[in-house]
Amino acid sequence: MARLSATRRRERTARQAEFTAFVEAAAPRLRRTAYLMCRDWHLAQDLTQITFAKMYAKWGTIRRSTNLEAYSRRVLMNAVFDQKRRRSDSELVLAELPEAPRHRPDDTVELHVALLQALATLPIRDQAIVVLRHWEDQSVEAVASTLDVSVSVVKTQNARALSRLRALLGEDFVRL
């Protein structure tokens, strides 16, 4: 009986070590993706933690038989969608109101701010498609799988979202 208990402890320790290694490797990517979706580092951290908590609960079944990177993206996007449903779309906490850019942003920081503001105007699913497709450099098929939609939906919504972003950012902006 003592040998069985020691074996179970070793297996549990090994599973926990595998999960810890996965978290350390995946956290920066998931946090960045969550930030691009919600534009709030604290909320992005919370969404990343929710993702890891849900994955830990199923770690015994998913750790060997699942593409963990794709699975983690899907769990994160579900958490983002759930959070978006709970929170008002008009709610955005800022210390100061931002001024609208009147000229082409030359600075990298201004470029990122302008892109994130334009991205925030898109519907949440379009945001997810643009973030996964262009920031995360995922294939159309991977995005479709992550969001549980067809490839044609990803292609159509991606084209429309990029068109909206181009219209918002203007002709002088870097071509998307």
N, CA and C atoms as an extended XYZ file, in Angstrom:
528
Properties=species:S:1:pos:R:3:atomname:S:1:resname:S:1:resid:I:1 pbc="F F F"
N         0.826       -1.191        0.000 N   MET     1
C         0.000        0.000        0.000 CA  MET     1
C         0.870        1.255        0.000 C   MET     1
N         1.966        1.222        0.763 N   ALA     2
C         2.854        2.386        0.825 CA  ALA     2
C         3.522        2.623       -0.524 C   ALA     2
N         3.832        1.530       -1.247 N   ARG     3
C         4.468        1.649       -2.552 CA  ARG     3
C         3.506        2.313       -3.552 C   ARG     3
N         2.219        1.940       -3.514 N   LEU     4
C         1.216        2.526       -4.386 CA  LEU     4
C         1.076        4.016       -4.100 C   LEU     4
N         1.077        4.376       -2.867 N   SER     5
C         0.966        5.782       -2.478 CA  SER     5
C         2.180        6.573       -2.966 C   SER     5
N         3.358        6.003       -2.846 N   ALA     6
C         4.572        6.675       -3.316 CA  ALA     6
C         4.548        6.818       -4.835 C   ALA     6
N         4.050        5.809       -5.533 N   THR     7
C         3.943        5.867       -6.992 CA  THR     7
C         2.968        6.955       -7.414 C   THR     7
N         1.843        7.032       -6.745 N   ARG     8
C         0.853        8.082       -7.058 CA  ARG     8
C         1.426        9.467       -6.802 C   ARG     8
N         2.167        9.622       -5.727 N   ARG     9
C         2.800       10.926       -5.437 CA  ARG     9
C         3.782       11.311       -6.529 C   ARG     9
N         4.572       10.353       -6.981 N   ARG    10
C         5.533       10.628       -8.057 CA  ARG    10
C         4.806       11.019       -9.347 C   ARG    10
N         3.731       10.294       -9.671 N   GLU    11
C         2.953       10.612      -10.874 CA  GLU    11
C         2.326       12.006      -10.768 C   GLU    11
N         1.782       12.318       -9.605 N   ARG    12
C         1.182       13.636       -9.401 CA  ARG    12
C         2.242       14.726       -9.500 C   ARG    12
N         3.397       14.495       -8.932 N   THR    13
C         4.496       15.462       -9.008 CA  THR    13
C         4.940       15.652      -10.453 C   THR    13
N         5.000       14.571      -11.212 N   ALA    14
C         5.377       14.647      -12.628 CA  ALA    14
C         4.338       15.430      -13.424 C   ALA    14
N         3.043       15.174      -13.168 N   ARG    15
C         1.972       15.921      -13.852 CA  ARG    15
C         2.048       17.397      -13.516 C   ARG    15
N         2.283       17.709      -12.250 N   GLN    16
C         2.380       19.111      -11.840 CA  GLN    16
C         3.589       19.789      -12.480 C   GLN    16
N         4.692       19.072      -12.603 N   ALA    17
C         5.880       19.626      -13.257 CA  ALA    17
C         5.613       19.885      -14.740 C   ALA    17
N         4.905       18.957      -15.404 N   GLU    18
C         4.539       19.152      -16.806 CA  GLU    18
C         3.650       20.383      -16.963 C   GLU    18
N         2.668       20.522      -16.071 N   PHE    19
C         1.762       21.660      -16.153 CA  PHE    19
C         2.518       22.964      -15.903 C   PHE    19
N         3.388       22.976      -14.927 N   THR    20
C         4.187       24.175      -14.624 CA  THR    20
C         5.042       24.564      -15.823 C   THR    20
N         5.658       23.603      -16.474 N   ALA    21
C         6.474       23.880      -17.660 CA  ALA    21
C         5.607       24.441      -18.782 C   ALA    21
N         4.418       23.883      -18.955 N   PHE    22
C         3.510       24.397      -19.973 CA  PHE    22
C         3.116       25.834      -19.668 C   PHE    22
N         2.761       26.116      -18.430 N   VAL    23
C         2.353       27.469      -18.031 CA  VAL    23
C         3.480       28.461      -18.286 C   VAL    23
N         4.686       28.102      -17.889 N   GLU    24
C         5.817       29.009      -18.083 CA  GLU    24
C         6.065       29.292      -19.559 C   GLU    24
N         5.876       28.300      -20.410 N   ALA    25
C         6.102       28.488      -21.841 CA  ALA    25
C         4.952       29.234      -22.514 C   ALA    25
N         3.720       28.981      -22.113 N   ALA    26
C         2.550       29.524      -22.805 CA  ALA    26
C         2.071       30.861      -22.258 C   ALA    26
N         2.390       31.192      -21.037 N   ALA    27
C         1.841       32.397      -20.405 CA  ALA    27
C         2.092       33.685      -21.196 C   ALA    27
N         3.307       33.962      -21.645 N   PRO    28
C         3.507       35.228      -22.379 CA  PRO    28
C         2.647       35.331      -23.645 C   PRO    28
N         2.552       34.236      -24.390 N   ARG    29
C         1.751       34.237      -25.614 CA  ARG    29
C         0.270       34.447      -25.309 C   ARG    29
N        -0.247       33.724      -24.321 N   LEU    30
C        -1.663       33.852      -23.973 CA  LEU    30
C        -1.982       35.227      -23.401 C   LEU    30
N        -1.099       35.751      -22.569 N   ARG    31
C        -1.311       37.073      -21.981 CA  ARG    31
C        -1.335       38.145      -23.071 C   ARG    31
N        -0.433       38.035      -24.041 N   ARG    32
C        -0.391       39.003      -25.142 CA  ARG    32
C        -1.671       38.922      -25.970 C   ARG    32
N        -2.110       37.714      -26.270 N   THR    33
C        -3.343       37.544      -27.036 CA  THR    33
C        -4.536       38.096      -26.260 C   THR    33
N        -4.598       37.818      -24.983 N   ALA    34
C        -5.692       38.340      -24.152 CA  ALA    34
C        -5.656       39.865      -24.118 C   ALA    34
N        -4.466       40.451      -24.021 N   TYR    35
C        -4.349       41.917      -24.010 CA  TYR    35
C        -4.854       42.507      -25.327 C   TYR    35
N        -4.491       41.888      -26.431 N   LEU    36
C        -4.950       42.399      -27.724 CA  LEU    36
C        -6.465       42.337      -27.832 C   LEU    36
N        -7.081       41.411      -27.146 N   MET    37
C        -8.535       41.284      -27.181 CA  MET    37
C        -9.237       42.253      -26.236 C   MET    37
N        -8.608       42.579      -25.093 N   CYS    38
C        -9.321       43.397      -24.098 CA  CYS    38
C        -8.656       44.745      -23.798 C   CYS    38
N        -7.401       44.943      -24.219 N   ARG    39
C        -6.657       46.189      -24.033 CA  ARG    39
C        -6.512       46.597      -22.563 C   ARG    39
N        -6.395       45.629      -21.698 N   ASP    40
C        -6.226       45.872      -20.263 CA  ASP    40
C        -5.318       44.769      -19.725 C   ASP    40
N        -4.100       45.164      -19.298 N   TRP    41
C        -3.130       44.151      -18.857 CA  TRP    41
C        -3.619       43.359      -17.652 C   TRP    41
N        -4.321       44.015      -16.737 N   HIS    42
C        -4.809       43.308      -15.549 CA  HIS    42
C        -5.884       42.286      -15.926 C   HIS    42
N        -6.799       42.686      -16.785 N   LEU    43
C        -7.828       41.761      -17.243 CA  LEU    43
C        -7.200       40.640      -18.071 C   LEU    43
N        -6.198       40.972      -18.876 N   ALA    44
C        -5.500       39.954      -19.668 CA  ALA    44
C        -4.864       38.914      -18.747 C   ALA    44
N        -4.270       39.371      -17.664 N   GLN    45
C        -3.682       38.433      -16.690 CA  GLN    45
C        -4.773       37.552      -16.078 C   GLN    45
N        -5.907       38.149      -15.734 N   ASP    46
C        -7.018       37.370      -15.175 CA  ASP    46
C        -7.521       36.328      -16.173 C   ASP    46
N        -7.680       36.718      -17.429 N   LEU    47
C        -8.154       35.788      -18.453 CA  LEU    47
C        -7.152       34.653      -18.671 C   LEU    47
N        -5.877       34.982      -18.599 N   THR    48
C        -4.840       33.957      -18.730 CA  THR    48
C        -4.921       32.985      -17.554 C   THR    48
N        -5.119       33.503      -16.360 N   GLN    49
C        -5.236       32.639      -15.182 CA  GLN    49
C        -6.483       31.760      -15.255 C   GLN    49
N        -7.582       32.313      -15.754 N   ILE    50
C        -8.805       31.516      -15.939 CA  ILE    50
C        -8.526       30.363      -16.905 C   ILE    50
N        -7.800       30.683      -17.978 N   THR    51
C        -7.437       29.656      -18.962 CA  THR    51
C        -6.646       28.533      -18.300 C   THR    51
N        -5.627       28.916      -17.520 N   PHE    52
C        -4.801       27.893      -16.871 CA  PHE    52
C        -5.592       27.112      -15.826 C   PHE    52
N        -6.489       27.755      -15.119 N   ALA    53
C        -7.296       27.045      -14.114 CA  ALA    53
C        -8.189       25.996      -14.788 C   ALA    53
N        -8.804       26.373      -15.906 N   LYS    54
C        -9.664       25.420      -16.614 CA  LYS    54
C        -8.841       24.270      -17.184 C   LYS    54
N        -7.648       24.588      -17.667 N   MET    55
C        -6.795       23.536      -18.215 CA  MET    55
C        -6.276       22.616      -17.110 C   MET    55
N        -5.952       23.170      -15.954 N   TYR    56
C        -5.449       22.351      -14.851 CA  TYR    56
C        -6.495       21.337      -14.410 C   TYR    56
N        -7.765       21.774      -14.423 N   ALA    57
C        -8.845       20.873      -14.018 CA  ALA    57
C        -8.941       19.659      -14.938 C   ALA    57
N        -8.524       19.801      -16.195 N   LYS    58
C        -8.601       18.693      -17.156 CA  LYS    58
C        -7.218       18.185      -17.554 C   LYS    58
N        -6.197       18.597      -16.860 N   TRP    59
C        -4.825       18.286      -17.255 CA  TRP    59
C        -4.574       16.794      -17.429 C   TRP    59
N        -5.138       15.992      -16.570 N   GLY    60
C        -4.913       14.541      -16.660 CA  GLY    60
C        -5.377       13.955      -17.982 C   GLY    60
N        -6.442       14.519      -18.562 N   THR    61
C        -6.966       13.976      -19.823 CA  THR    61
C        -6.414       14.672      -21.059 C   THR    61
N        -5.997       15.931      -20.939 N   ILE    62
C        -5.559       16.663      -22.137 CA  ILE    62
C        -4.054       16.687      -22.336 C   ILE    62
N        -3.288       16.377      -21.338 N   ARG    63
C        -1.842       16.613      -21.393 CA  ARG    63
C        -1.124       15.813      -22.463 C   ARG    63
N        -1.575       14.640      -22.794 N   ARG    64
C        -0.864       13.810      -23.767 CA  ARG    64
C        -1.593       13.703      -25.116 C   ARG    64
N        -2.908       13.816      -25.101 N   SER    65
C        -3.668       13.540      -26.315 CA  SER    65
C        -4.146       14.796      -27.045 C   SER    65
N        -3.770       15.966      -26.586 N   THR    66
C        -4.300       17.203      -27.145 CA  THR    66
C        -3.160       18.116      -27.580 C   THR    66
N        -3.400       18.892      -28.649 N   ASN    67
C        -2.486       19.960      -29.029 CA  ASN    67
C        -2.698       21.071      -28.002 C   ASN    67
N        -1.818       21.159      -27.036 N   LEU    68
C        -2.008       22.069      -25.903 CA  LEU    68
C        -2.025       23.538      -26.318 C   LEU    68
N        -1.235       23.891      -27.312 N   GLU    69
C        -1.214       25.284      -27.757 CA  GLU    69
C        -2.571       25.682      -28.343 C   GLU    69
N        -3.113       24.861      -29.214 N   ALA    70
C        -4.421       25.140      -29.813 CA  ALA    70
C        -5.518       25.090      -28.750 C   ALA    70
N        -5.436       24.113      -27.871 N   TYR    71
C        -6.437       23.982      -26.807 CA  TYR    71
C        -6.424       25.217      -25.909 C   TYR    71
N        -5.231       25.702      -25.562 N   SER    72
C        -5.143       26.871      -24.684 CA  SER    72
C        -5.700       28.120      -25.366 C   SER    72
N        -5.477       28.270      -26.679 N   ARG    73
C        -6.045       29.409      -27.410 CA  ARG    73
C        -7.560       29.359      -27.389 C   ARG    73
N        -8.105       28.158      -27.571 N   ARG    74
C        -9.566       28.025      -27.586 CA  ARG    74
C       -10.155       28.332      -26.210 C   ARG    74
N        -9.544       27.829      -25.162 N   VAL    75
C       -10.029       28.106      -23.803 CA  VAL    75
C        -9.930       29.611      -23.523 C   VAL    75
N        -8.839       30.242      -23.937 N   LEU    76
C        -8.675       31.688      -23.741 CA  LEU    76
C        -9.750       32.463      -24.485 C   LEU    76
N        -9.989       32.115      -25.749 N   MET    77
C       -11.016       32.844      -26.516 CA  MET    77
C       -12.394       32.657      -25.898 C   MET    77
N       -12.698       31.473      -25.399 N   ASN    78
C       -13.975       31.271      -24.713 CA  ASN    78
C       -14.058       32.142      -23.470 C   ASN    78
N       -12.962       32.270      -22.735 N   ALA    79
C       -12.948       33.140      -21.548 CA  ALA    79
C       -13.137       34.608      -21.947 C   ALA    79
N       -12.507       35.022      -23.044 N   VAL    80
C       -12.668       36.401      -23.528 CA  VAL    80
C       -14.118       36.647      -23.918 C   VAL    80
N       -14.708       35.711      -24.665 N   PHE    81
C       -16.103       35.878      -25.083 CA  PHE    81
C       -17.034       35.912      -23.871 C   PHE    81
N       -16.799       35.042      -22.897 N   ASP    82
C       -17.616       35.035      -21.681 CA  ASP    82
C       -17.495       36.364      -20.941 C   ASP    82
N       -16.274       36.863      -20.823 N   GLN    83
C       -16.050       38.135      -20.135 CA  GLN    83
C       -16.733       39.270      -20.884 C   GLN    83
N       -16.669       39.247      -22.190 N   LYS    84
C       -17.262       40.312      -23.006 CA  LYS    84
C       -18.775       40.314      -22.856 C   LYS    84
N       -19.377       39.139      -22.745 N   ARG    85
C       -20.831       39.059      -22.553 CA  ARG    85
C       -21.244       39.632      -21.200 C   ARG    85
N       -20.401       39.433      -20.197 N   ARG    86
C       -20.728       39.917      -18.852 CA  ARG    86
C       -20.510       41.415      -18.696 C   ARG    86
N       -19.581       41.960      -19.451 N   ARG    87
C       -19.200       43.362      -19.290 CA  ARG    87
C       -19.796       44.193      -20.422 C   ARG    87
N       -20.196       45.391      -20.103 N   SER    88
C       -20.766       46.284      -21.096 CA  SER    88
C       -19.736       46.612      -22.167 C   SER    88
N       -20.176       46.637      -23.433 N   ASP    89
C       -19.266       46.986      -24.528 CA  ASP    89
C       -18.784       48.422      -24.425 C   ASP    89
N       -19.567       49.275      -23.804 N   SER    90
C       -19.194       50.686      -23.740 CA  SER    90
C       -18.262       50.992      -22.570 C   SER    90
N       -17.987       50.029      -21.736 N   GLU    91
C       -17.181       50.244      -20.554 CA  GLU    91
C       -15.703       50.080      -20.862 C   GLU    91
N       -14.959       51.177      -20.723 N   LEU    92
C       -13.524       51.161      -20.911 CA  LEU    92
C       -12.936       52.123      -19.889 C   LEU    92
N       -12.143       51.609      -18.967 N   VAL    93
C       -11.597       52.408      -17.887 CA  VAL    93
C       -10.282       53.037      -18.333 C   VAL    93
N       -10.227       54.357      -18.307 N   LEU    94
C        -9.025       55.098      -18.674 CA  LEU    94
C        -8.775       56.195      -17.648 C   LEU    94
N        -7.514       56.497      -17.387 N   ALA    95
C        -7.183       57.597      -16.487 CA  ALA    95
C        -7.504       58.935      -17.155 C   ALA    95
N        -7.219       59.041      -18.445 N   GLU    96
C        -7.510       60.248      -19.210 CA  GLU    96
C        -8.114       59.837      -20.538 C   GLU    96
N        -8.969       60.705      -21.076 N   LEU    97
C        -9.539       60.407      -22.379 CA  LEU    97
C        -8.476       60.596      -23.453 C   LEU    97
N        -8.346       59.634      -24.354 N   PRO    98
C        -7.343       59.775      -25.414 CA  PRO    98
C        -7.807       60.756      -26.477 C   PRO    98
N        -6.852       61.439      -27.074 N   GLU    99
C        -7.169       62.315      -28.191 CA  GLU    99
C        -7.088       61.505      -29.471 C   GLU    99
N        -7.968       61.807      -30.412 N   ALA   100
C        -7.941       61.108      -31.691 CA  ALA   100
C        -6.715       61.553      -32.484 C   ALA   100
N        -6.002       60.624      -33.101 N   PRO   101
C        -4.832       61.015      -33.889 CA  PRO   101
C        -5.253       61.829      -35.104 C   PRO   101
N        -4.566       62.944      -35.332 N   ARG   102
C        -4.896       63.819      -36.452 CA  ARG   102
C        -3.926       63.644      -37.611 C   ARG   102
N        -2.848       62.920      -37.373 N   HIS   103
C        -1.848       62.711      -38.417 CA  HIS   103
C        -1.385       61.267      -38.389 C   HIS   103
N        -0.608       60.919      -39.361 N   ARG   104
C        -0.087       59.555      -39.424 CA  ARG   104
C         0.876       59.316      -38.278 C   ARG   104
N         0.623       58.299      -37.446 N   PRO   105
C         1.545       58.020      -36.336 CA  PRO   105
C         2.889       57.511      -36.872 C   PRO   105
N         3.948       58.211      -36.532 N   ASP   106
C         5.281       57.791      -36.950 CA  ASP   106
C         5.959       56.960      -35.873 C   ASP   106
N         5.598       57.202      -34.653 N   ASP   107
C         6.214       56.508      -33.536 CA  ASP   107
C         5.578       55.126      -33.375 C   ASP   107
N         6.350       54.141      -33.023 N   THR   108
C         5.863       52.780      -32.861 CA  THR   108
C         4.777       52.703      -31.785 C   THR   108
N         4.951       53.425      -30.689 N   VAL   109
C         3.951       53.410      -29.618 CA  VAL   109
C         2.642       53.993      -30.123 C   VAL   109
N         2.721       55.120      -30.839 N   GLU   110
C         1.503       55.727      -31.385 CA  GLU   110
C         0.842       54.802      -32.404 C   GLU   110
N         1.643       54.109      -33.158 N   LEU   111
C         1.129       53.151      -34.133 CA  LEU   111
C         0.345       52.049      -33.425 C   LEU   111
N         0.902       51.489      -32.366 N   HIS   112
C         0.225       50.432      -31.609 CA  HIS   112
C        -1.061       50.936      -30.972 C   HIS   112
N        -1.014       52.139      -30.407 N   VAL   113
C        -2.211       52.705      -29.779 CA  VAL   113
C        -3.307       52.895      -30.822 C   VAL   113
N        -2.952       53.442      -31.975 N   ALA   114
C        -3.941       53.658      -33.032 CA  ALA   114
C        -4.520       52.329      -33.514 C   ALA   114
N        -3.679       51.325      -33.678 N   LEU   115
C        -4.160       50.015      -34.108 CA  LEU   115
C        -5.089       49.387      -33.072 C   LEU   115
N        -4.713       49.485      -31.797 N   LEU   116
C        -5.552       48.902      -30.740 CA  LEU   116
C        -6.888       49.632      -30.630 C   LEU   116
N        -6.879       50.963      -30.797 N   GLN   117
C        -8.135       51.708      -30.757 CA  GLN   117
C        -9.039       51.314      -31.919 C   GLN   117
N        -8.456       51.168      -33.094 N   ALA   118
C        -9.242       50.756      -34.257 CA  ALA   118
C        -9.751       49.328      -34.071 C   ALA   118
N        -8.911       48.455      -33.550 N   LEU   119
C        -9.302       47.071      -33.302 CA  LEU   119
C       -10.472       47.000      -32.321 C   LEU   119
N       -10.482       47.885      -31.340 N   ALA   120
C       -11.541       47.892      -30.320 CA  ALA   120
C       -12.908       48.232      -30.901 C   ALA   120
N       -12.951       48.848      -32.075 N   THR   121
C       -14.236       49.199      -32.680 CA  THR   121
C       -14.898       48.012      -33.377 C   THR   121
N       -14.141       46.950      -33.606 N   LEU   122
C       -14.685       45.769      -34.286 CA  LEU   122
C       -15.502       44.920      -33.319 C   LEU   122
N       -16.474       44.164      -33.837 N   PRO   123
C       -17.175       43.195      -32.986 CA  PRO   123
C       -16.170       42.179      -32.421 C   PRO   123
N       -16.496       41.594      -31.298 N   ILE   124
C       -15.569       40.733      -30.562 CA  ILE   124
C       -15.081       39.554      -31.399 C   ILE   124
N       -15.932       38.927      -32.176 N   ARG   125
C       -15.489       37.784      -32.984 CA  ARG   125
C       -14.533       38.251      -34.085 C   ARG   125
N       -14.802       39.423      -34.677 N   ASP   126
C       -13.889       39.973      -35.684 CA  ASP   126
C       -12.541       40.313      -35.048 C   ASP   126
N       -12.573       40.844      -33.832 N   GLN   127
C       -11.322       41.117      -33.116 CA  GLN   127
C       -10.529       39.822      -32.939 C   GLN   127
N       -11.221       38.779      -32.532 N   ALA   128
C       -10.557       37.492      -32.310 CA  ALA   128
C        -9.933       36.977      -33.600 C   ALA   128
N       -10.655       37.104      -34.700 N   ILE   129
C       -10.129       36.625      -35.978 CA  ILE   129
C        -8.892       37.422      -36.378 C   ILE   129
N        -8.940       38.735      -36.278 N   VAL   130
C        -7.795       39.562      -36.661 CA  VAL   130
C        -6.599       39.294      -35.742 C   VAL   130
N        -6.837       39.205      -34.446 N   VAL   131
C        -5.736       38.957      -33.500 CA  VAL   131
C        -5.093       37.594      -33.761 C   VAL   131
N        -5.914       36.557      -33.859 N   LEU   132
C        -5.358       35.218      -34.071 CA  LEU   132
C        -4.696       35.093      -35.438 C   LEU   132
N        -5.309       35.667      -36.446 N   ARG   133
C        -4.811       35.531      -37.818 CA  ARG   133
C        -3.544       36.357      -38.060 C   ARG   133
N        -3.530       37.597      -37.566 N   HIS   134
C        -2.443       38.506      -37.942 CA  HIS   134
C        -1.419       38.743      -36.834 C   HIS   134
N        -1.847       38.845      -35.580 N   TRP   135
C        -0.864       39.029      -34.507 CA  TRP   135
C        -0.267       37.691      -34.090 C   TRP   135
N        -1.113       36.679      -34.009 N   GLU   136
C        -0.634       35.361      -33.606 CA  GLU   136
C        -0.163       34.530      -34.801 C   GLU   136
N        -0.381       35.020      -36.011 N   ASP   137
C         0.069       34.376      -37.247 CA  ASP   137
C        -0.433       32.935      -37.363 C   ASP   137
N        -1.709       32.743      -37.036 N   GLN   138
C        -2.325       31.424      -37.134 CA  GLN   138
C        -2.913       31.238      -38.532 C   GLN   138
N        -2.969       30.019      -38.984 N   SER   139
C        -3.580       29.732      -40.280 CA  SER   139
C        -5.093       29.921      -40.189 C   SER   139
N        -5.722       30.055      -41.343 N   VAL   140
C        -7.178       30.189      -41.392 CA  VAL   140
C        -7.825       28.970      -40.731 C   VAL   140
N        -7.288       27.795      -41.006 N   GLU   141
C        -7.838       26.562      -40.446 CA  GLU   141
C        -7.704       26.534      -38.921 C   GLU   141
N        -6.557       26.989      -38.412 N   ALA   142
C        -6.349       27.010      -36.957 CA  ALA   142
C        -7.303       27.991      -36.281 C   ALA   142
N        -7.510       29.147      -36.893 N   VAL   143
C        -8.446       30.131      -36.338 CA  VAL   143
C        -9.861       29.565      -36.353 C   VAL   143
N       -10.240       28.933      -37.449 N   ALA   144
C       -11.575       28.332      -37.544 CA  ALA   144
C       -11.768       27.283      -36.455 C   ALA   144
N       -10.758       26.481      -36.229 N   SER   145
C       -10.839       25.454      -35.195 CA  SER   145
C       -10.922       26.075      -33.802 C   SER   145
N       -10.102       27.090      -33.554 N   THR   146
C       -10.101       27.752      -32.247 CA  THR   146
C       -11.452       28.383      -31.929 C   THR   146
N       -12.047       29.032      -32.929 N   LEU   147
C       -13.312       29.744      -32.708 CA  LEU   147
C       -14.537       28.893      -33.012 C   LEU   147
N       -14.305       27.650      -33.462 N   ASP   148
C       -15.386       26.723      -33.779 CA  ASP   148
C       -16.334       27.296      -34.838 C   ASP   148
N       -15.739       27.821      -35.913 N   VAL   149
C       -16.493       28.316      -37.056 CA  VAL   149
C       -15.881       27.702      -38.314 C   VAL   149
N       -16.529       27.908      -39.446 N   SER   150
C       -16.004       27.354      -40.693 CA  SER   150
C       -14.868       28.217      -41.231 C   SER   150
N       -14.079       27.632      -42.115 N   VAL   151
C       -12.977       28.349      -42.757 CA  VAL   151
C       -13.514       29.532      -43.546 C   VAL   151
N       -14.638       29.350      -44.225 N   SER   152
C       -15.201       30.451      -45.015 CA  SER   152
C       -15.644       31.609      -44.134 C   SER   152
N       -16.137       31.341      -42.925 N   VAL   153
C       -16.502       32.413      -41.995 CA  VAL   153
C       -15.257       33.200      -41.606 C   VAL   153
N       -14.174       32.513      -41.325 N   VAL   154
C       -12.927       33.196      -40.964 CA  VAL   154
C       -12.460       34.074      -42.115 C   VAL   154
N       -12.460       33.546      -43.331 N   LYS   155
C       -12.000       34.317      -44.485 CA  LYS   155
C       -12.878       35.545      -44.715 C   LYS   155
N       -14.189       35.365      -44.669 N   THR   156
C       -15.118       36.464      -44.918 CA  THR   156
C       -15.008       37.533      -43.838 C   THR   156
N       -15.061       37.122      -42.564 N   GLN   157
C       -15.008       38.099      -41.484 CA  GLN   157
C       -13.642       38.771      -41.407 C   GLN   157
N       -12.585       38.058      -41.727 N   ASN   158
C       -11.254       38.650      -41.746 CA  ASN   158
C       -11.181       39.746      -42.814 C   ASN   158
N       -11.678       39.462      -44.003 N   ALA   159
C       -11.655       40.451      -45.086 CA  ALA   159
C       -12.470       41.686      -44.699 C   ALA   159
N       -13.652       41.477      -44.138 N   ARG   160
C       -14.493       42.610      -43.724 CA  ARG   160
C       -13.841       43.404      -42.601 C   ARG   160
N       -13.249       42.714      -41.636 N   ALA   161
C       -12.611       43.400      -40.510 CA  ALA   161
C       -11.421       44.224      -40.984 C   ALA   161
N       -10.610       43.664      -41.866 N   LEU   162
C        -9.463       44.419      -42.389 CA  LEU   162
C        -9.927       45.624      -43.197 C   LEU   162
N       -11.006       45.458      -43.921 N   SER   163
C       -11.564       46.582      -44.685 CA  SER   163
C       -12.026       47.693      -43.738 C   SER   163
N       -12.693       47.312      -42.653 N   ARG   164
C       -13.133       48.310      -41.659 CA  ARG   164
C       -11.938       49.006      -41.016 C   ARG   164
N       -10.907       48.238      -40.692 N   LEU   165
C        -9.717       48.831      -40.092 CA  LEU   165
C        -9.046       49.813      -41.055 C   LEU   165
N        -8.963       49.439      -42.314 N   ARG   166
C        -8.373       50.351      -43.310 CA  ARG   166
C        -9.186       51.628      -43.420 C   ARG   166
N       -10.505       51.510      -43.400 N   ALA   167
C       -11.368       52.685      -43.475 CA  ALA   167
C       -11.177       53.581      -42.247 C   ALA   167
N       -11.046       52.975      -41.088 N   LEU   168
C       -10.860       53.751      -39.858 CA  LEU   168
C        -9.490       54.432      -39.797 C   LEU   168
N        -8.469       53.725      -40.241 N   LEU   169
C        -7.108       54.225      -40.103 CA  LEU   169
C        -6.719       55.181      -41.221 C   LEU   169
N        -7.410       55.146      -42.335 N   GLY   170
C        -7.154       56.086      -43.414 CA  GLY   170
C        -6.084       55.635      -44.378 C   GLY   170
N        -6.003       56.367      -45.477 N   GLU   171
C        -5.089       56.039      -46.567 CA  GLU   171
C        -3.625       56.234      -46.191 C   GLU   171
N        -3.331       57.182      -45.275 N   ASP   172
C        -1.952       57.495      -44.929 CA  ASP   172
C        -1.362       56.463      -43.984 C   ASP   172
N        -2.189       55.612      -43.436 N   PHE   173
C        -1.721       54.644      -42.463 CA  PHE   173
C        -1.035       53.482      -43.164 C   PHE   173
N        -0.221       52.771      -42.433 N   VAL   174
C         0.475       51.603      -42.977 CA  VAL   174
C        -0.559       50.613      -43.496 C   VAL   174
N        -0.320       50.086      -44.677 N   ARG   175
C        -1.249       49.138      -45.304 CA  ARG   175
C        -1.316       47.846      -44.500 C   ARG   175
N        -2.542       47.451      -44.120 N   LEU   176
C        -2.748       46.212      -43.371 CA  LEU   176
C        -2.786       45.040      -44.310 C   LEU   176
